[in-house]
XYZ file of C-alpha atoms in Angstrom:
566
model
C 129.794 203.672 134.090
C 127.555 203.619 130.620
C 128.977 200.986 129.118
C 129.463 201.695 125.182
C 126.347 199.696 123.120
C 125.871 199.635 119.510
C 123.584 201.319 117.582
C 120.080 201.071 116.679
C 119.287 202.998 113.794
C 119.893 201.601 110.383
C 122.214 204.521 108.914
C 123.835 204.793 112.386
C 125.075 201.189 112.193
C 125.943 201.171 108.442
C 127.981 204.561 109.839
C 130.012 203.194 111.709
C 130.898 200.098 110.605
C 131.594 201.310 107.329
C 133.862 204.205 108.876
C 135.178 201.516 111.081
C 135.706 199.011 108.100
C 137.494 202.297 106.314
C 139.476 203.068 108.816
C 140.805 199.184 109.517
C 140.877 198.821 105.577
C 143.047 202.003 105.570
C 145.767 200.656 107.978
C 146.425 197.524 106.965
C 147.317 199.445 103.363
C 149.537 201.429 104.388
C 151.060 198.404 106.968
C 151.256 196.944 103.416
C 153.065 199.181 101.646
C 155.664 199.770 104.268
C 156.750 196.643 105.482
C 158.157 195.958 102.183
C 159.373 199.281 101.578
C 161.304 199.045 104.625
C 162.748 195.342 103.898
C 163.207 197.102 100.373
C 165.474 200.179 101.933
C 167.751 198.023 103.936
C 168.253 196.221 100.704
C 168.941 199.414 99.017
C 171.629 200.515 101.551
C 173.278 196.976 102.223
C 173.935 197.516 98.105
C 174.767 200.726 98.284
C 177.459 200.121 100.794
C 178.708 197.230 98.821
C 179.113 199.229 95.792
C 181.295 201.935 98.296
C 183.180 198.945 98.795
C 184.288 197.931 95.855
C 185.054 201.546 94.006
C 187.195 202.050 97.117
C 188.905 198.054 97.193
C 189.925 198.981 93.381
C 192.166 202.783 94.985
C 195.522 201.156 94.356
C 197.166 203.701 96.795
C 194.551 202.552 99.586
C 195.730 198.921 98.651
C 199.465 199.069 99.139
C 198.851 200.899 102.507
C 196.970 198.305 103.205
C 199.843 196.338 102.748
C 202.452 198.219 103.722
C 200.491 198.587 107.273
C 200.523 202.333 106.570
C 197.692 203.675 108.673
C 197.921 207.432 107.851
C 197.293 206.939 103.794
C 194.954 204.403 104.357
C 192.733 207.098 106.541
C 193.748 210.407 104.564
C 191.883 208.162 101.094
C 189.052 206.968 103.145
C 188.393 209.721 105.034
C 187.620 211.771 101.269
C 185.426 208.913 100.154
C 183.468 208.568 103.353
C 183.129 212.080 103.508
C 182.623 212.177 99.142
C 179.880 208.965 99.056
C 178.471 210.130 102.566
C 178.643 207.299 103.923
C 178.966 206.183 107.910
C 181.906 204.694 107.631
C 185.120 203.244 105.712
C 187.008 201.078 107.362
C 190.277 199.482 105.867
C 192.149 196.540 107.996
C 195.029 194.442 107.319
C 195.011 190.517 107.404
C 194.710 190.264 110.947
C 191.761 192.961 110.838
C 193.383 195.558 112.588
C 192.023 198.920 111.526
C 194.582 201.121 109.486
C 191.268 203.359 108.877
C 188.460 204.659 110.991
C 185.677 207.649 111.653
C 186.654 207.556 114.588
C 190.696 207.983 114.810
C 191.206 206.386 118.276
C 190.154 203.346 116.753
C 193.323 203.214 114.497
C 194.615 200.022 115.302
C 192.295 198.298 117.373
C 190.735 194.708 115.285
C 187.411 195.335 114.206
C 183.979 194.316 115.964
C 183.032 192.227 113.587
C 184.061 189.429 112.329
C 186.464 190.107 108.685
C 186.759 186.533 108.059
C 184.542 185.918 104.471
C 185.794 189.222 103.280
C 189.423 188.136 103.907
C 188.677 184.877 102.610
C 188.005 186.490 99.145
C 184.074 187.260 99.582
C 181.809 189.980 99.238
C 179.434 190.475 102.291
C 176.622 192.416 102.507
C 174.579 192.370 106.195
C 173.048 194.487 108.991
C 174.925 194.235 112.187
C 175.225 196.144 115.347
C 179.050 197.760 115.691
C 181.236 200.373 117.223
C 179.363 203.234 115.692
C 175.204 201.563 116.491
C 173.556 199.537 113.767
C 174.363 199.785 109.941
C 173.644 198.101 106.805
C 177.089 196.846 105.679
C 179.098 195.720 102.696
C 182.803 194.646 103.161
C 185.167 192.845 100.211
C 188.297 191.514 99.950
C 191.336 194.538 99.511
C 194.080 192.970 96.406
C 196.923 194.513 95.046
C 197.956 194.528 91.839
C 198.616 191.044 91.389
C 195.505 190.122 93.160
C 196.831 189.469 96.831
C 194.947 189.797 98.812
C 196.002 192.785 102.053
C 192.993 193.355 103.683
C 189.464 194.184 103.537
C 187.407 197.273 103.123
C 184.260 197.606 105.041
C 181.587 200.280 104.280
C 178.261 201.191 106.349
C 175.418 203.188 105.780
C 174.203 204.577 109.356
C 170.600 202.976 109.668
C 169.472 206.124 111.017
C 169.453 207.461 107.245
C 167.635 204.687 106.277
C 165.029 205.067 108.886
C 164.908 208.737 107.704
C 163.982 207.916 103.797
C 161.633 205.250 105.262
C 159.774 208.374 107.537
C 159.786 210.286 104.384
C 158.405 207.768 102.473
C 156.311 207.054 105.319
C 154.631 210.034 105.458
C 153.191 209.900 101.725
C 151.958 207.078 102.408
C 149.995 207.758 105.234
C 148.983 211.125 103.540
C 147.377 209.140 100.456
C 145.804 206.395 103.246
C 144.514 209.445 104.824
C 142.877 210.630 101.844
C 141.518 207.372 101.127
C 139.833 207.411 104.769
C 138.761 210.768 104.169
C 137.198 209.994 101.072
C 135.797 206.656 102.430
C 134.205 208.026 105.085
C 132.603 211.102 103.244
C 131.120 208.213 100.466
C 130.330 206.334 103.957
C 128.260 209.200 105.485
C 126.752 210.803 102.097
C 124.997 206.387 101.816
C 124.166 206.193 105.515
C 122.298 209.856 105.091
C 120.232 208.331 102.263
C 119.608 205.050 103.217
C 118.133 207.307 106.128
C 115.988 208.858 104.179
C 114.908 206.017 102.385
C 114.374 203.465 106.205
C 112.744 206.469 107.374
C 115.276 206.337 110.422
C 113.776 203.566 111.636
C 115.918 200.881 113.762
C 117.338 197.293 112.490
C 114.242 195.408 114.974
C 111.602 197.311 113.511
C 112.243 196.135 110.110
C 111.706 192.931 110.743
C 108.575 193.537 112.495
C 107.585 195.664 109.595
C 108.258 193.205 107.056
C 105.971 190.835 109.375
C 103.474 192.823 109.695
C 103.019 194.094 106.005
C 102.742 190.427 105.114
C 100.224 189.843 107.473
C 98.588 192.946 106.316
C 98.796 192.635 103.191
C 97.192 189.126 102.563
C 94.876 189.418 105.480
C 92.630 192.497 104.099
C 89.625 191.442 101.888
C 90.679 194.003 99.095
C 92.988 193.407 96.273
C 96.105 195.546 96.300
C 98.934 196.160 93.861
C 102.323 198.162 93.713
C 103.620 199.082 89.941
C 107.264 200.711 89.644
C 107.825 203.690 87.609
C 108.624 201.170 84.883
C 104.953 199.365 85.178
C 106.035 196.625 85.902
C 104.748 194.505 89.205
C 106.734 194.419 92.291
C 103.525 193.489 94.524
C 100.503 191.395 94.729
C 98.657 189.978 97.249
C 96.201 187.272 96.997
C 92.904 188.964 96.493
C 94.645 191.427 93.794
C 95.606 187.497 92.528
C 92.178 185.857 92.680
C 90.454 189.414 91.433
C 92.684 190.016 88.408
C 93.105 186.250 87.572
C 97.367 187.098 87.543
C 99.738 184.424 86.650
C 101.786 183.301 90.113
C 105.169 184.286 88.484
C 103.068 188.088 87.948
C 105.884 189.380 90.008
C 108.240 191.786 87.323
C 106.239 191.298 84.840
C 104.971 194.204 83.206
C 100.869 195.012 83.366
C 100.164 194.929 79.416
C 101.845 191.337 80.137
C 99.695 190.381 82.947
C 96.639 191.915 81.662
C 94.163 191.913 78.081
C 94.041 195.122 76.642
C 91.225 196.265 77.818
C 89.730 199.713 80.436
C 91.261 197.632 83.635
C 95.084 197.918 82.514
C 94.662 201.197 80.957
C 93.841 201.874 84.442
C 96.595 200.698 86.119
C 98.902 201.855 83.486
C 97.566 205.039 85.047
C 96.155 206.101 81.737
C 92.802 206.311 82.597
C 92.535 209.198 86.046
C 89.910 208.947 88.614
C 88.682 207.777 91.525
C 86.516 204.783 92.277
C 86.454 203.698 88.766
C 84.505 201.005 87.520
C 86.230 197.882 85.455
C 85.113 194.495 84.385
C 87.352 191.925 84.886
C 86.409 188.605 83.229
C 82.483 187.925 85.367
C 83.563 190.415 88.076
C 83.030 193.781 88.849
C 85.891 195.818 90.246
C 85.980 199.153 91.448
C 89.665 200.285 90.578
C 91.600 203.249 92.242
C 95.394 204.033 91.341
C 97.817 206.024 93.761
C 101.007 207.602 92.487
C 104.459 206.581 94.712
C 107.085 209.767 95.237
C 109.466 207.314 93.267
C 107.487 207.382 90.155
C 105.372 203.572 90.782
C 101.743 202.994 91.871
C 99.526 201.633 94.374
C 96.611 200.070 93.223
C 93.642 199.271 95.177
C 90.550 196.400 93.998
C 87.176 196.648 95.347
C 84.917 193.112 94.206
C 81.779 195.535 93.963
C 79.763 192.022 91.816
C 78.123 190.945 94.646
C 77.134 194.492 95.686
C 76.067 195.402 92.363
C 73.923 192.413 91.936
C 72.247 193.715 94.891
C 71.949 197.044 93.152
C 70.941 195.818 90.875
C 68.264 193.420 92.477
C 67.507 196.560 94.402
C 66.730 198.950 91.207
C 64.288 195.914 90.341
C 62.423 196.477 93.500
C 62.506 199.874 93.286
C 60.870 200.103 90.356
C 58.146 196.758 91.363
C 57.538 199.196 94.196
C 56.577 202.201 91.929
C 54.792 200.183 89.632
C 52.703 198.298 92.577
C 52.330 201.766 93.849
C 50.636 202.945 90.583
C 49.183 199.474 90.589
C 47.520 200.501 93.808
C 46.479 203.715 93.059
C 44.540 201.656 89.617
C 43.205 199.360 91.863
C 41.551 201.834 94.078
C 39.793 203.705 91.042
C 39.354 200.151 89.871
C 37.323 199.646 92.930
C 35.758 202.749 92.977
C 34.362 202.379 89.473
C 33.348 198.813 90.988
C 31.288 200.826 93.963
C 29.707 202.793 91.747
C 27.849 200.129 90.069
C 26.643 197.958 92.284
C 25.180 200.633 93.582
C 23.187 201.785 90.656
C 22.093 198.228 90.545
C 24.557 197.615 87.349
C 25.334 193.706 88.826
C 26.077 192.440 85.240
C 28.150 194.825 84.312
C 29.827 194.701 87.588
C 30.590 191.239 87.154
C 31.642 191.897 83.446
C 34.015 194.139 84.789
C 35.265 191.691 87.629
C 36.050 189.075 84.647
C 37.471 191.680 82.430
C 40.297 192.792 85.361
C 41.254 189.458 86.892
C 41.374 188.149 82.708
C 43.827 190.783 81.594
C 46.930 189.200 84.865
C 46.103 185.912 83.709
C 46.540 186.445 80.197
C 49.867 188.023 80.413
C 50.588 185.056 83.413
C 49.786 182.612 81.030
C 51.314 183.821 78.049
C 54.794 184.768 80.093
C 54.081 180.998 81.129
C 53.391 178.853 77.875
C 56.776 180.808 76.895
C 59.443 180.973 79.172
C 59.057 178.019 81.545
C 61.996 178.819 83.471
C 61.270 180.124 86.592
C 64.450 181.855 86.884
C 63.598 184.308 83.747
C 60.121 183.796 84.197
C 60.156 185.878 87.685
C 62.615 188.422 85.561
C 60.571 189.177 82.611
C 57.523 188.984 85.384
C 59.735 192.343 87.152
C 60.704 193.902 84.115
C 56.792 194.220 82.554
C 55.804 195.086 85.360
C 58.280 197.813 85.548
C 57.689 198.428 81.325
C 53.661 198.718 82.049
C 54.235 201.530 84.809
C 56.498 203.474 82.256
C 53.784 202.870 79.643
C 56.309 200.688 77.423
C 54.608 197.467 76.040
C 57.443 194.258 76.513
C 56.666 191.670 73.834
C 58.126 187.992 74.182
C 57.848 187.422 70.076
C 55.101 184.495 69.737
C 57.764 182.275 68.294
C 59.900 182.153 71.576
C 60.081 179.505 73.880
C 62.618 178.587 76.682
C 62.271 175.240 78.868
C 63.413 174.703 81.813
C 66.936 173.207 80.705
C 69.349 176.215 81.086
C 72.596 175.246 81.906
C 73.782 178.210 83.786
C 70.249 180.343 84.554
C 72.369 182.844 86.339
C 74.101 183.653 83.641
C 70.997 184.133 81.111
C 69.613 186.521 83.908
C 72.304 188.583 83.491
C 72.136 188.823 80.000
C 68.411 189.325 79.672
C 68.212 192.151 82.509
C 70.841 194.045 81.138
C 69.903 193.889 77.779
C 66.290 194.834 78.792
C 67.338 197.230 81.392
C 69.093 199.061 78.248
C 66.327 198.824 76.313
C 63.661 200.243 78.439
C 66.428 203.231 79.325
C 66.642 203.989 75.528
C 62.759 204.303 75.730
C 62.707 206.200 78.392
C 66.077 208.846 77.561
C 65.729 208.711 74.237
C 69.387 207.834 73.434
C 70.731 204.789 74.402
C 71.227 204.485 78.586
C 69.422 207.951 79.039
C 67.503 208.356 82.164
C 64.587 206.174 83.157
C 60.992 207.274 84.528
C 58.442 209.246 83.171
C 55.829 207.298 80.841
C 57.221 207.694 77.371
C 55.453 204.857 76.011
C 57.083 202.453 73.139
C 57.704 198.845 72.677
C 60.400 196.304 73.350
C 60.773 192.690 71.818
C 61.720 189.902 73.020
C 63.161 186.219 71.829
C 64.471 183.238 72.626
C 64.648 180.578 70.353
C 66.453 177.090 70.494
C 68.739 176.770 67.644
C 70.177 174.036 65.283
C 70.754 170.571 66.669
C 71.827 169.500 69.985
C 75.458 169.656 70.622
C 77.887 167.125 72.701
C 77.256 169.203 76.125
C 73.574 170.871 74.976
C 71.482 173.004 72.273
C 72.731 176.537 71.279
C 69.893 179.590 72.594
C 69.243 182.369 70.511
C 67.949 185.893 72.319
C 67.335 188.784 70.999
C 66.099 192.568 72.299
C 64.767 194.923 69.720
C 63.417 198.544 70.670
C 61.645 201.150 69.305
C 64.338 203.736 70.852
C 66.378 206.130 68.304
C 68.496 203.012 68.177
C 72.289 203.084 67.966
C 74.856 205.411 65.203
C 76.794 202.549 62.982
C 80.268 204.264 65.056
C 79.269 203.805 68.082
C 78.511 200.293 68.413
C 81.655 199.077 69.169
C 81.581 201.641 71.866
C 78.760 200.357 73.896
C 80.310 196.800 75.279
C 83.389 199.222 76.883
C 83.751 199.158 80.434
C 83.028 202.363 81.752
C 81.471 203.713 78.455
C 78.137 204.956 78.949
C 75.489 207.886 77.902
C 73.927 207.452 81.026
C 73.741 209.972 83.960
C 75.103 207.495 86.681
C 73.206 207.223 90.012
C 74.835 208.207 92.646
C 74.556 204.521 94.830
C 76.194 202.954 91.216
C 78.134 203.248 88.254
C 77.278 203.407 85.110
C 78.756 201.673 81.796
C 78.953 198.297 83.149
C 76.511 196.634 82.181
C 77.078 195.451 78.402
C 80.115 195.456 79.252
C 79.634 192.487 81.856
C 76.881 191.534 79.196
C 79.861 190.825 77.235
C 82.025 188.908 79.162
C 79.292 186.882 79.893
C 78.511 185.780 76.484
C 82.354 185.500 75.345
C 83.035 183.320 78.338
C 80.718 180.847 77.204
C 81.869 180.577 74.169
C 78.871 183.151 71.984
C 78.741 186.042 70.614
C 76.838 189.125 70.798
C 76.447 192.022 68.157
C 74.262 194.603 67.650
C 72.400 196.344 64.937
C 69.269 197.880 63.635
C 65.928 196.255 64.552
C 62.770 196.006 63.202
C 61.085 198.376 64.957
C 63.537 201.410 64.408
C 65.774 201.178 67.039
C 69.283 199.104 68.469
C 68.698 195.072 68.312
C 70.473 192.727 69.931
C 71.504 189.318 69.733
C 73.319 187.354 71.308
C 73.660 183.629 70.222
C 75.218 180.959 73.294
C 75.798 177.754 72.194
C 74.942 174.585 74.399
C 72.741 177.012 76.910
C 70.478 174.367 77.483
C 70.904 171.240 78.364
C 70.352 168.248 75.859
C 66.952 166.673 75.854
C 65.061 170.174 76.481
C 62.129 169.639 73.991
C 64.096 170.966 70.661
C 63.354 174.112 68.566
C 60.943 176.720 69.493
C 57.280 175.756 69.155
C 57.908 172.465 70.884
C 55.942 172.206 74.067
C 56.941 171.624 77.414
C 56.431 170.264 80.580
C 53.319 170.486 82.289
C 54.822 171.222 85.550
C 57.345 173.466 84.965
C 54.483 175.631 83.113
C 51.883 175.209 86.694
C 55.601 176.494 88.958
C 56.097 179.712 86.410
C 52.418 180.025 86.825
C 52.395 180.859 90.087
C 55.930 183.227 89.991
C 54.118 185.120 87.807
C 50.441 185.565 89.192
C 52.661 186.197 92.528
C 54.803 188.701 90.785
C 51.812 190.172 88.980
């Protein structure tokens, strides 16, 4: 025989348990109602019997009949009262407890089956007793003459059957009410169970715990950030990676997005006001790719991928690709020069050939010496060497202001490379496309001028650095000068391998995080000029303001880097 078992589904457990609870509560409630009702009906029957007995005892005819032991008169009057009141019996006795009246005439003249003593002693008595007519609720009172002398007793009984009949009548109503409550509870339980079944997808109880453990392990184990939002835009869940990428406070759960994140593109994407897939955004110095998916309950799940390192690699790839194109062009130019040199040698013009060689080698050395004399930081020097090659390949002159000087004393060379690289790229693209952020490519001409100067007195932590990047492009309209720093805003055609609209936003974040300031306006070359001031960007004792000579060793090291790059 198969043993019954407790259901495993959540909704089935809820339905069964709630049904059992409802049945139990209904049964207990009905019992609690019926128990006092039965007692109350017994008490009411005894009081009714006592009232009938007291009314009968006031009848002078019955009292004189009891005194004279006239059973006929007593029987006649007692039966009239019994029939009028609906009592089971009305018994009149004399002082010896001998019946003078009874429902069964054959019992007249016999002693009563219960003790008449208390009533004959002058007391009124109520009780549930077992007599010759069965179990009855009784009321007994003394029977007195007009002078107060006791001549017998009057005993009135109400049948237990009539009490039980009344009880059953009341119990039917109580049980009907209990049944209605049970039916309503069962229906409510069924509705709740079906709702829970939809919400839990009919999974088993054991699976809930396993799913919770697996979810926690998955959320905190994946290397992507994940944020769950409710319909009101409050954070329901954020895994460890999301907290790290978004710099969320530890108690972010339950907070609205507008409180957990500063205003900006990232907060707009998470709130759903900017739609799309793989949307780029910036948080501090991190480049993030954000996707937002709505959930059926009106909330949303947001995934975050850290693209910072990939963005750096893509930027390096772009630089390498530009350098490759530049080297290809230089290789072609080098072949032309070799042909020219060969022709001069074949024509016997050895002096002209020597002059030609000196002229060509001196141009590269001059470029390297010019940059190395002003920019001694090897990271920035290598960056400018690459940018100079790219600019030359496009027909653009990258000029360093004669008064510029950057010693090898940068506090954060990586931040400096980020700022300079993005600003120079933006200037080159502006010249290439004819508008801010235009598509690169082609020989278009133009000038990009770069200025680097130490500014002001040395601070507690270092010397401030002023950076200016100007171009001869079309410039930036006044109404767009704030928008160019917004995340995702661009007028360029985005390539397939990386999004646009992050460079200037990233520059602004880096500058502001360092306590600096970036502005854009009209430049002396007719285009735009970006001005960046970075406080305490150089180590103390770096050589002071622009124009001072730096140490010799860094210059030689930069010369080597530049010659290799060129």
